Amino acid sequence: MSIALFTLGGTIAMAGAGVGGVVARLTGADLTAAVPGLADIPLDVRDVAAVPSAALAYRQILDLVDAAAEAVDGGATGVVVTQGTDTLEETAWLADLVWPHAAPLIFTGAMRNPTLAGPDGPANLLAAARVAAAPAARDLGVLAVLNDEIHAARFVRKTHSTSTATFASPDAGPLGHVIEDRVRLLTRPPRHAPLPTVDRDRLDGTRVALHTVTLDDDVALLDALAAGLDGLVVAGFGVGHVPPAFAPALGELAGRMPVVLTSRTGAGSVLRDTYGALGSERDLRRRGLVDGGFLGPYRAKVLLRLLLAAGADPVTITDMFTRHG
C-alpha cells in the first residue's frame, strides 16, 4: 500500500511570518515530517507547484489528474492533493468530473497556517491520507477531507472565510468522518461516469462567464458581459428568479449560447415549474435557459466550460445538467 501525495502550495504549505506576511515555502517532505502519524502510511511525495489556489487554472488541475491516474496505474492505493482552500471546491469538482478510477482522490488544505496557534494542516493531511488508504473510500470519486469530515466533491462548499469548519455540504451533509484514525462512511452516493477527454487547447479558448443577479440590477451589464462568450451561468435570486427586465435579455442570449440558471443562495435547487411571473424559473426555462438544479454557480460554470470545450451540443448540455444537477 502506498499513497501518492501531490502538493500545490496554499495555506497548508505556508511558513515564515515577516513584514510581507506568510509565504509558501514548505515542501511535501516538510509537511509530512510535521505529522508523526503519517509514519505508518507509505507516501510517494511529489511537489507540483507552490502557488496560491487563486493562481491555479483548469489545465493545471487536469494535468494533475493525469499524473494522479498514472500514480494509481503504477500501484498507488489512493492520492492526496494539498492546495489552498480558496478554490478547493472548484478544483475538486473539476477533478471529480474527469476522474476515472475507483481509487480515492482526496483534496485537502488548511485554514490556519503553521505560524498560528493550532494550525489545522497536519491533522487535515493525516485524515486525508487515512481516507486515501481506506478500502471503504473506493468508488466514491473525488473527496475533500478537512476537519475530520469526508465530503463528496460534488457537494462540498467553502462556507466561511476563516473558520476551520468552513467546508460543509449543505445539501447532503458529510459522507463520513475520521474518528480515532478510523474512516467511518455513513453514506455512499452513486458516481457518475467521467466526462470525455477534454482538449486542453480548446479548453483554454472556451469562455464562460458568471453573473450574480442583485437588487435593482442593470440589464445593460449583460450586453457587455456576453461579448465573445461561449456560455453564461446566471446565479439568480432564491429558487431561480431574475428582475423582469433580465428575462427577455437572457432569452435572447440563450438563443446564441448555453445559459444555465442557478441559485445564488449556496444551497438548495432552482425550481422548474412553480412560479410563472416574468423573470421566474418557469419563464426563464421557457426562454431556453438550462436548469442548473442543485449545482451552485461555481460548479455550473466548471461543468459548462468542460462540456463546451468537448464540443457538446445543446441537447447533451441539457442532459448533462439534468444528470449532475
Coordinates of C-alpha atoms in Angstrom, one line a residue:
M1 CA 0.0 0.0 0.0
S2 CA 1.3 3.5 -0.9
I3 CA -0.3 6.9 -1.2
A4 CA 0.8 9.4 -3.8
L5 CA 0.9 13.0 -2.3
F6 CA 0.8 15.9 -4.7
T7 CA 1.5 19.4 -3.2
L8 CA 0.2 22.6 -4.7
G9 CA 1.0 25.2 -2.1
G10 CA -1.6 27.2 -0.2
T11 CA -2.0 28.0 3.5
I12 CA -1.1 24.4 4.4
A13 CA 2.3 25.0 3.0
M14 CA 3.0 28.5 4.3
A15 CA 5.5 29.5 6.9
G16 CA 7.9 32.3 7.8
A17 CA 5.9 35.3 9.1
G18 CA 7.5 38.6 8.2
V19 CA 6.9 42.1 7.0
G20 CA 5.3 40.7 3.8
G21 CA 3.2 38.2 5.6
V22 CA 3.5 34.4 5.4
V23 CA 5.0 32.9 2.3
A24 CA 4.6 29.5 0.7
R25 CA 7.9 27.6 1.2
L26 CA 7.1 24.2 2.8
T27 CA 7.8 21.2 0.6
G28 CA 5.9 18.0 0.7
A29 CA 8.7 16.5 2.8
D30 CA 8.4 19.4 5.3
L31 CA 4.6 18.8 5.5
T32 CA 4.8 15.1 6.1
A33 CA 7.7 15.5 8.7
A34 CA 5.3 17.6 10.8
V35 CA 2.8 14.8 11.0
P36 CA 4.2 11.9 13.1
G37 CA 1.0 9.8 12.5
L38 CA 1.9 9.5 8.8
A39 CA 4.9 7.3 9.7
D40 CA 2.8 4.1 9.2
I41 CA 1.5 5.2 5.7
P42 CA 4.0 4.9 2.9
L43 CA 3.9 8.1 0.9
D44 CA 5.2 9.0 -2.6
V45 CA 5.6 12.8 -2.3
R46 CA 5.6 14.9 -5.4
D47 CA 5.9 18.7 -5.2
V48 CA 3.9 20.2 -8.1
A49 CA 3.7 23.9 -7.6
A50 CA 3.9 26.2 -4.6
V51 CA 1.2 28.7 -5.6
P52 CA -1.9 30.3 -4.0
S53 CA -5.0 28.4 -5.1
A54 CA -6.3 31.6 -6.8
A55 CA -3.4 31.2 -9.3
L56 CA -4.5 27.7 -10.4
A57 CA -6.0 27.0 -13.8
Y58 CA -8.1 24.2 -15.3
R59 CA -5.2 23.0 -17.3
Q60 CA -3.1 22.5 -14.2
I61 CA -5.8 20.5 -12.4
L62 CA -6.4 18.3 -15.5
D63 CA -2.7 17.7 -15.8
L64 CA -2.6 16.8 -12.1
V65 CA -5.5 14.4 -12.6
D66 CA -3.5 12.7 -15.3
A67 CA -0.5 12.4 -13.0
A68 CA -2.7 11.1 -10.2
A69 CA -4.1 8.5 -12.6
E70 CA -0.6 7.4 -13.6
A71 CA 0.3 7.0 -9.9
V72 CA -2.8 4.7 -9.4
D73 CA -1.9 2.8 -12.6
G74 CA 1.5 2.4 -11.1
G75 CA 0.2 0.8 -7.9
A76 CA -0.8 3.7 -5.6
T77 CA -3.8 2.8 -3.4
G78 CA -5.0 6.4 -3.4
V79 CA -4.0 10.0 -4.0
V80 CA -3.9 13.1 -1.8
V81 CA -3.7 16.7 -3.1
T82 CA -2.8 19.6 -0.8
Q83 CA -3.7 23.1 -2.0
G84 CA -5.1 26.4 -0.9
T85 CA -8.7 26.3 0.2
D86 CA -10.0 29.4 -1.7
T87 CA -10.7 27.4 -4.9
L88 CA -10.7 23.8 -3.4
E89 CA -14.4 23.3 -4.0
E90 CA -13.9 24.1 -7.7
T91 CA -10.7 22.2 -8.3
A92 CA -12.1 19.1 -6.5
W93 CA -15.3 19.3 -8.6
L94 CA -13.3 19.7 -11.8
A95 CA -11.2 16.6 -10.9
D96 CA -14.3 14.6 -10.0
L97 CA -15.9 15.3 -13.4
V98 CA -12.9 13.5 -15.1
W99 CA -11.5 11.1 -12.5
P100 CA -11.9 7.6 -14.0
H101 CA -10.6 5.4 -11.1
A102 CA -12.1 3.5 -8.2
A103 CA -9.1 4.6 -6.1
P104 CA -9.9 7.7 -4.0
L105 CA -8.5 11.1 -5.0
I106 CA -8.5 13.4 -1.9
F107 CA -8.2 17.1 -1.8
T108 CA -7.3 18.8 1.5
G109 CA -5.7 22.1 2.8
A110 CA -5.7 24.3 5.8
M111 CA -7.3 27.4 7.2
R112 CA -4.6 28.2 9.8
N113 CA -1.0 28.5 8.6
P114 CA 1.8 27.0 10.6
T115 CA 2.8 30.3 12.2
L116 CA -0.5 30.5 14.1
A117 CA -1.6 28.6 17.2
G118 CA -3.4 25.4 16.4
P119 CA -2.6 25.0 12.7
D120 CA -5.1 22.5 11.1
G121 CA -2.9 21.4 8.2
P122 CA -1.2 18.5 9.9
A123 CA -4.5 17.0 11.1
N124 CA -6.1 17.5 7.8
L125 CA -3.2 15.9 5.9
L126 CA -3.3 12.9 8.3
A127 CA -7.0 12.4 7.9
A128 CA -6.8 12.7 4.1
A129 CA -4.1 10.1 4.0
R130 CA -6.2 7.8 6.2
V131 CA -9.1 8.1 3.8
A132 CA -7.0 7.7 0.7
A133 CA -5.7 4.4 2.2
A134 CA -9.1 3.1 3.3
P135 CA -10.9 0.4 1.2
A136 CA -14.2 2.0 2.2
A137 CA -13.3 5.1 0.3
R138 CA -13.1 3.4 -3.1
D139 CA -15.6 4.1 -5.8
L140 CA -16.7 7.4 -4.2
G141 CA -14.9 9.6 -6.7
V142 CA -13.1 12.7 -5.6
L143 CA -13.4 13.7 -2.0
A144 CA -12.5 16.6 0.2
V145 CA -11.3 15.8 3.7
L146 CA -10.9 18.6 6.3
N147 CA -11.8 19.0 9.9
D148 CA -12.1 15.1 10.2
E149 CA -15.0 15.2 7.8
I150 CA -15.3 13.4 4.5
H151 CA -17.2 15.3 1.8
A152 CA -18.0 14.4 -1.8
A153 CA -16.5 16.9 -4.3
R154 CA -19.9 17.3 -5.9
F155 CA -21.5 18.7 -2.7
V156 CA -18.8 20.4 -0.7
R157 CA -18.6 24.2 -0.3
K158 CA -16.4 26.7 1.5
T159 CA -18.9 28.4 3.7
H160 CA -16.8 30.7 5.9
S161 CA -13.7 32.9 5.2
T162 CA -11.7 31.9 8.3
S163 CA -13.3 29.1 10.3
T164 CA -11.5 25.7 10.4
A165 CA -15.0 24.2 10.0
T166 CA -15.6 26.1 6.8
F167 CA -16.1 23.1 4.5
A168 CA -19.6 21.7 4.5
S169 CA -22.1 20.0 2.2
P170 CA -25.3 22.0 2.9
D171 CA -27.5 19.8 0.6
A172 CA -26.1 16.4 1.6
G173 CA -24.0 16.5 4.7
P174 CA -20.6 14.8 5.0
L175 CA -20.3 11.3 3.7
G176 CA -18.4 10.3 6.8
H177 CA -15.8 11.1 9.4
V178 CA -12.3 10.1 10.6
I179 CA -12.6 9.0 14.2
E180 CA -9.7 7.7 16.2
D181 CA -7.8 7.2 12.9
R182 CA -10.7 5.1 11.5
V183 CA -12.6 6.0 8.4
R184 CA -16.3 5.8 9.1
L185 CA -18.5 6.1 6.0
L186 CA -22.2 6.9 6.6
T187 CA -23.5 7.0 3.1
R188 CA -22.4 6.2 -0.5
P189 CA -23.9 8.4 -3.2
P190 CA -23.8 6.9 -6.7
R191 CA -21.0 8.0 -9.0
H192 CA -21.4 9.5 -12.5
A193 CA -19.4 8.3 -15.4
P194 CA -16.4 10.7 -16.1
L195 CA -16.7 13.2 -18.9
P196 CA -14.9 12.6 -22.2
T197 CA -11.3 13.6 -22.5
V198 CA -11.0 17.4 -22.8
D199 CA -8.8 19.1 -25.4
R200 CA -6.6 21.4 -23.3
D201 CA -6.1 23.9 -26.1
R202 CA -9.8 24.1 -26.9
L203 CA -10.5 24.5 -23.1
D204 CA -8.1 27.4 -22.9
G205 CA -10.1 29.2 -25.6
T206 CA -13.5 28.5 -24.1
R207 CA -15.0 31.5 -22.4
V208 CA -17.8 31.1 -19.8
A209 CA -18.9 33.9 -17.5
L210 CA -20.9 34.1 -14.3
H211 CA -23.3 36.8 -13.5
T212 CA -24.8 37.1 -10.0
V213 CA -28.1 38.9 -10.0
T214 CA -28.5 41.6 -7.4
L215 CA -31.3 44.0 -6.3
D216 CA -32.1 46.7 -8.9
D217 CA -29.5 45.1 -11.3
D218 CA -28.6 46.8 -14.6
V219 CA -29.6 44.6 -17.5
A220 CA -27.2 46.5 -19.7
L221 CA -24.4 44.7 -17.9
L222 CA -25.4 41.5 -19.7
D223 CA -24.6 43.0 -23.1
A224 CA -21.1 44.0 -22.1
L225 CA -20.6 40.6 -20.3
A226 CA -21.8 38.5 -23.2
A227 CA -19.4 39.8 -25.8
G228 CA -17.2 37.0 -27.1
L229 CA -18.7 34.4 -24.7
D230 CA -19.3 30.7 -25.4
G231 CA -21.6 30.3 -22.4
L232 CA -23.1 32.0 -19.4
V233 CA -24.1 31.0 -15.9
V234 CA -26.7 33.1 -14.1
A235 CA -26.9 33.0 -10.3
G236 CA -30.5 34.1 -9.7
F237 CA -32.4 35.1 -6.6
G238 CA -33.8 32.3 -4.5
V239 CA -35.2 29.4 -6.5
G240 CA -34.0 30.9 -9.8
H241 CA -35.6 34.3 -10.4
V242 CA -34.2 37.5 -12.1
P243 CA -35.5 41.0 -12.4
P244 CA -38.2 41.2 -15.1
A245 CA -36.0 43.2 -17.5
F246 CA -33.5 40.4 -17.5
A247 CA -35.9 37.8 -18.8
P248 CA -36.0 38.8 -22.5
A249 CA -32.3 39.7 -22.5
L250 CA -31.4 36.2 -21.1
G251 CA -33.8 34.6 -23.6
E252 CA -32.0 36.3 -26.4
L253 CA -28.7 35.2 -25.2
A254 CA -30.0 31.6 -24.8
G255 CA -30.7 31.6 -28.5
R256 CA -27.0 32.2 -29.1
M257 CA -25.2 30.3 -26.4
P258 CA -26.0 28.0 -23.4
V259 CA -27.3 30.0 -20.5
V260 CA -27.5 28.0 -17.2
L261 CA -29.8 29.1 -14.4
T262 CA -28.6 28.6 -10.8
S263 CA -29.3 30.0 -7.4
R264 CA -27.1 32.4 -5.6
T265 CA -28.2 31.1 -2.1
G266 CA -25.5 28.5 -1.7
A267 CA -27.8 25.6 -1.0
G268 CA -30.9 24.1 -2.5
S269 CA -32.1 23.6 -6.1
V270 CA -33.6 26.1 -8.5
L271 CA -37.2 25.2 -9.2
R272 CA -38.7 24.1 -12.5
D273 CA -42.4 24.8 -12.7
T274 CA -43.7 26.6 -9.6
Y275 CA -43.7 30.3 -10.3
G276 CA -44.9 31.9 -13.6
A277 CA -44.2 35.6 -13.3
L278 CA -41.9 37.4 -15.8
G279 CA -38.4 36.5 -14.7
S280 CA -39.4 33.4 -12.8
E281 CA -37.8 30.0 -13.2
R282 CA -40.7 28.8 -15.4
D283 CA -40.5 31.9 -17.6
L284 CA -36.7 31.5 -18.0
R285 CA -36.9 27.8 -18.8
R286 CA -39.5 28.6 -21.5
R287 CA -37.0 31.1 -22.9
G288 CA -34.4 28.4 -23.3
L289 CA -32.3 28.6 -20.1
V290 CA -30.8 25.4 -18.8
D291 CA -31.9 24.2 -15.4
G292 CA -28.9 24.0 -13.1
G293 CA -30.7 22.0 -10.4
F294 CA -28.7 21.7 -7.2
L295 CA -25.5 22.8 -8.9
G296 CA -24.3 26.1 -7.5
P297 CA -23.0 28.8 -9.9
Y298 CA -19.3 27.8 -9.4
R299 CA -19.9 24.2 -10.2
A300 CA -22.2 25.0 -13.1
K301 CA -19.5 27.2 -14.6
V302 CA -16.9 24.4 -14.4
L303 CA -19.3 21.8 -15.9
L304 CA -20.5 24.1 -18.7
R305 CA -16.9 25.1 -19.7
L306 CA -15.8 21.4 -19.9
L307 CA -18.9 20.5 -21.9
L308 CA -18.4 23.3 -24.4
A309 CA -14.7 22.5 -24.7
A310 CA -15.7 18.9 -25.5
G311 CA -18.0 20.2 -28.3
A312 CA -21.2 19.1 -26.6
D313 CA -24.4 20.1 -28.4
P314 CA -27.3 21.9 -26.6
V315 CA -29.2 18.6 -26.1
T316 CA -26.2 17.0 -24.5
I317 CA -25.6 20.0 -22.3
T318 CA -29.1 19.9 -21.0
D319 CA -28.9 16.2 -20.4
M320 CA -25.6 16.5 -18.5
F321 CA -27.0 19.3 -16.3
T322 CA -30.0 17.1 -15.6
R323 CA -27.7 14.2 -14.6
H324 CA -25.3 16.2 -12.4
G325 CA -27.8 18.8 -11.1

